[in-house]
Amino acid sequence: MPATPFSCSYLILQPRFNSYFNPLFRSFTYQLSTSPLSFNGIKFTAARVHSSLSPAAETDSQSGGGGRSGALSPGPIVAGEVQRIDVNPPKGTRDFPPEEMRLRNWLFNNFKEVSRLYGFEEVDFPVLENEALFTRKAGEEIKDQLYCFEDRGNRRVALRPELTPSLARLVIQKGKSVPLPLKWFTVGQCWRYERMTRGRRREHYQWNMDIIGVPGVMAEAELISSIVTLFKRIGIKESDVGFKVSSRKVLQEVLKCYSIPESLFGKVCVIIDKIEKIPVDEVKKELMAAGVSQEAVEELLQVLSVKSLTGLEEKLGSSGKAIADLKQLFSLAEKFGYSEWIQFDASVVRGLAYYTGIVFEGFDREGKLRAICGGGRYDHLFSTFGADDIPACGFGFGDAVVVELLREKGLLPDLSLQMDYIVCALDEDLQGAAAMVAHVLRKKGQSVDLVLESKPLKWVFKRAARNNAQRLVLVGSSEWQRGVVGVKILATGEQYEVKLDELI
Ligand code: HAM
């Protein structure tokens, strides 16, 4: 069957230009029409499209949405030879059409530039890892959210839900060939089968910075400083966000008083982290089921409500490592110049089992969003993978919550498409000449939208306006014979002729 030319009036794809910009999107009902078209060997059915904002789509958009609105993803529907596809990405995932890609690149460039300013080297790992890398036994939520499956070689694999285990794997693999301390950063996609809420989705990108091989608090202080630098670069102030800081050593000291074995530590922290998500009585029950005495549970919960370092000192005494570390961090924060960004809050524990020391989370001061970023010290992760321990700390900073915050504050940057030139042949015979003009300009670093077909001038001007092109070059036959082209500065309307080799 011959392919039918693509017709806009027949196949209208869902206008989802907004998982970053505006979470509102529409879902559509389809009516089959008659003409199939083929593309890259797949047959599509051109469908007349009727839009209707479905309640499910509204729910998704309110919750940060993206992806399909239905709970189950239907497979392709095959009617005769025609395969009708669902044009939405899977629930909780995003497409990045150009305007969203520009925002993503802007954000990632800021992540990368801050990492460069702090002297970090970029690394990356595969999105697909061996499942065993993530199957810790502390009852963390992240393990239940794993996208995991058996590959064709019967290996258990998983899409990474976070980057830290991969980083640890690579550090172990490199062994002594890399000099410590390592300062590594990465920006990568992570997958978690999450309950969708605002800023939480099933795939997200995380910017991570990690320092491997530094046992002292200077490392944490440097990491928090880098996040503050990022916030400032993108226009977020200390009146918008702050960091809640604590240390897991606080809990360790309480547990030690009640002779609770070290081996329970990670598990207890993971249970305690649920305090704001499930009723306190449930948390108490889980703690006792894990082997923590009722007395110790009450003491732990009391300590977690402390909101000042002096209050903590009153509870734990002033001699412990937790207090010493935290005091040093607050003192360093003054030297780094970000004291007003951080506050002590004993309730910050974090939901990952591997943290051992200082932990921190970035939060919006209006309390509308989930954590913007989080991290801490994880000095014993390496030994859980069978290697020698190396002191380490780092953070993860997602791409979704910060964009919600920027939108809330009216701080989204204006990232409209920009083009230096649009180049158009006035005659079909001059298309080769127009290509030469584009080539000359591109060699000089100018971005050029070359008009690839014969089009009326009205169309060319409309396209130039859409692309925010600065200049229009018209290649006409009499000018070309004289070795010149016509240039129009689109903002002012000024026109002039210029020789090909004098174009800039
Ligand atoms: P995490 O707190 O699980 O830590 O995630 C870090 C950040 O990633 C969160 O604060 C949030 O910005 C973002 N994030 C996490 N899950 C989602 C989601 N479902 N949708 C959107 N954004 C999300 C970690 O992953 C640690 N591995 C961080 C770390 C690095 N610690 C030391 N080094």
PDB file of N, CA and C in Angstrom, residues 24 27 41 54 70 72 83 141 174 208 225 235-236 271 280 301 323 335-336 364 383 392 413 425 442 456 487:
ATOM      1  N   LEU A  24      -0.175  21.418  32.572  1.00  0.00           N
ATOM      2  CA  LEU A  24      -1.477  21.107  31.985  1.00  0.00           C
ATOM      3  C   LEU A  24      -1.327  20.456  30.627  1.00  0.00           C
ATOM      4  N   SER A  27      -5.764  15.086  27.044  1.00  0.00           N
ATOM      5  CA  SER A  27      -5.789  13.737  26.500  1.00  0.00           C
ATOM      6  C   SER A  27      -6.828  13.729  25.392  1.00  0.00           C
ATOM      7  N   GLY A  41       9.040   2.293   8.391  1.00  0.00           N
ATOM      8  CA  GLY A  41       8.586   0.909   8.405  1.00  0.00           C
ATOM      9  C   GLY A  41       7.405   0.636   9.318  1.00  0.00           C
ATOM     10  N   SER A  54      -9.595  14.982  30.134  1.00  0.00           N
ATOM     11  CA  SER A  54     -10.224  13.942  30.939  1.00  0.00           C
ATOM     12  C   SER A  54      -9.923  14.152  32.409  1.00  0.00           C
ATOM     13  N   GLY A  70      -3.921   7.042  31.802  1.00  0.00           N
ATOM     14  CA  GLY A  70      -4.499   5.781  32.241  1.00  0.00           C
ATOM     15  C   GLY A  70      -3.536   4.983  33.087  1.00  0.00           C
ATOM     16  N   LEU A  72      -3.166   1.648  33.000  1.00  0.00           N
ATOM     17  CA  LEU A  72      -2.551   0.565  32.241  1.00  0.00           C
ATOM     18  C   LEU A  72      -2.239   1.050  30.841  1.00  0.00           C
ATOM     19  N   GLN A  83      -1.365  -0.412  12.504  1.00  0.00           N
ATOM     20  CA  GLN A  83      -1.037  -0.428  13.918  1.00  0.00           C
ATOM     21  C   GLN A  83      -1.230   0.978  14.466  1.00  0.00           C
ATOM     22  N   GLU A 141      12.267   2.481  50.813  1.00  0.00           N
ATOM     23  CA  GLU A 141      11.200   2.639  49.828  1.00  0.00           C
ATOM     24  C   GLU A 141      11.750   2.469  48.410  1.00  0.00           C
ATOM     25  N   LYS A 174      37.905   1.147  39.962  1.00  0.00           N
ATOM     26  CA  LYS A 174      39.141   1.897  39.672  1.00  0.00           C
ATOM     27  C   LYS A 174      40.216   1.607  40.722  1.00  0.00           C
ATOM     28  N   ASN A 208      24.372  15.020  40.662  1.00  0.00           N
ATOM     29  CA  ASN A 208      25.058  14.544  41.885  1.00  0.00           C
ATOM     30  C   ASN A 208      26.464  15.121  41.931  1.00  0.00           C
ATOM     31  N   SER A 225      27.923  24.460  49.868  1.00  0.00           N
ATOM     32  CA  SER A 225      28.302  25.711  49.209  1.00  0.00           C
ATOM     33  C   SER A 225      28.025  25.645  47.704  1.00  0.00           C
ATOM     34  N   GLY A 235      18.757  32.352  40.348  1.00  0.00           N
ATOM     35  CA  GLY A 235      17.862  33.405  40.850  1.00  0.00           C
ATOM     36  C   GLY A 235      17.119  33.064  42.128  1.00  0.00           C
ATOM     37  N   ILE A 236      17.463  31.933  42.755  1.00  0.00           N
ATOM     38  CA  ILE A 236      16.761  31.545  43.985  1.00  0.00           C
ATOM     39  C   ILE A 236      17.535  32.069  45.193  1.00  0.00           C
ATOM     40  N   ILE A 271      13.224   3.552  59.034  1.00  0.00           N
ATOM     41  CA  ILE A 271      11.883   3.575  59.669  1.00  0.00           C
ATOM     42  C   ILE A 271      11.589   4.989  60.184  1.00  0.00           C
ATOM     43  N   VAL A 280       2.562   8.280  63.466  1.00  0.00           N
ATOM     44  CA  VAL A 280       3.666   8.029  64.413  1.00  0.00           C
ATOM     45  C   VAL A 280       3.529   6.649  65.073  1.00  0.00           C
ATOM     46  N   LEU A 301      12.193   9.614  69.504  1.00  0.00           N
ATOM     47  CA  LEU A 301      11.196  10.560  68.990  1.00  0.00           C
ATOM     48  C   LEU A 301      11.354  11.942  69.640  1.00  0.00           C
ATOM     49  N   ILE A 323      27.550  16.401  67.817  1.00  0.00           N
ATOM     50  CA  ILE A 323      27.573  17.829  68.149  1.00  0.00           C
ATOM     51  C   ILE A 323      28.815  18.488  67.543  1.00  0.00           C
ATOM     52  N   LYS A 335      32.075  30.947  57.360  1.00  0.00           N
ATOM     53  CA  LYS A 335      33.250  31.294  56.542  1.00  0.00           C
ATOM     54  C   LYS A 335      32.895  31.238  55.047  1.00  0.00           C
ATOM     55  N   PHE A 336      32.125  30.212  54.665  1.00  0.00           N
ATOM     56  CA  PHE A 336      31.720  30.102  53.255  1.00  0.00           C
ATOM     57  C   PHE A 336      30.710  31.197  52.875  1.00  0.00           C
ATOM     58  N   ASP A 364      11.803  24.253  50.221  1.00  0.00           N
ATOM     59  CA  ASP A 364      11.271  25.587  49.907  1.00  0.00           C
ATOM     60  C   ASP A 364      10.610  26.135  51.162  1.00  0.00           C
ATOM     61  N   SER A 383      31.980  -0.860  52.030  1.00  0.00           N
ATOM     62  CA  SER A 383      32.143  -2.192  52.635  1.00  0.00           C
ATOM     63  C   SER A 383      30.895  -3.059  52.411  1.00  0.00           C
ATOM     64  N   ALA A 392      33.086   9.093  52.401  1.00  0.00           N
ATOM     65  CA  ALA A 392      32.467   9.684  51.204  1.00  0.00           C
ATOM     66  C   ALA A 392      31.247  10.500  51.587  1.00  0.00           C
ATOM     67  N   PRO A 413      13.489  31.164  33.172  1.00  0.00           N
ATOM     68  CA  PRO A 413      14.175  32.065  32.238  1.00  0.00           C
ATOM     69  C   PRO A 413      13.454  32.127  30.885  1.00  0.00           C
ATOM     70  N   ALA A 425      16.679  31.064  -1.016  1.00  0.00           N
ATOM     71  CA  ALA A 425      16.891  31.318  -2.449  1.00  0.00           C
ATOM     72  C   ALA A 425      15.589  31.867  -3.021  1.00  0.00           C
ATOM     73  N   ARG A 442      27.878  29.416   8.537  1.00  0.00           N
ATOM     74  CA  ARG A 442      28.057  28.389   9.594  1.00  0.00           C
ATOM     75  C   ARG A 442      29.535  28.234   9.941  1.00  0.00           C
ATOM     76  N   PRO A 456       7.036  30.937  -0.684  1.00  0.00           N
ATOM     77  CA  PRO A 456       6.754  32.368  -0.879  1.00  0.00           C
ATOM     78  C   PRO A 456       7.404  33.208   0.232  1.00  0.00           C
ATOM     79  N   VAL A 487      20.797  41.368   2.354  1.00  0.00           N
ATOM     80  CA  VAL A 487      20.637  41.044   3.781  1.00  0.00           C
ATOM     81  C   VAL A 487      19.619  42.020   4.378  1.00  0.00           C
TER      82      VAL A 487
END
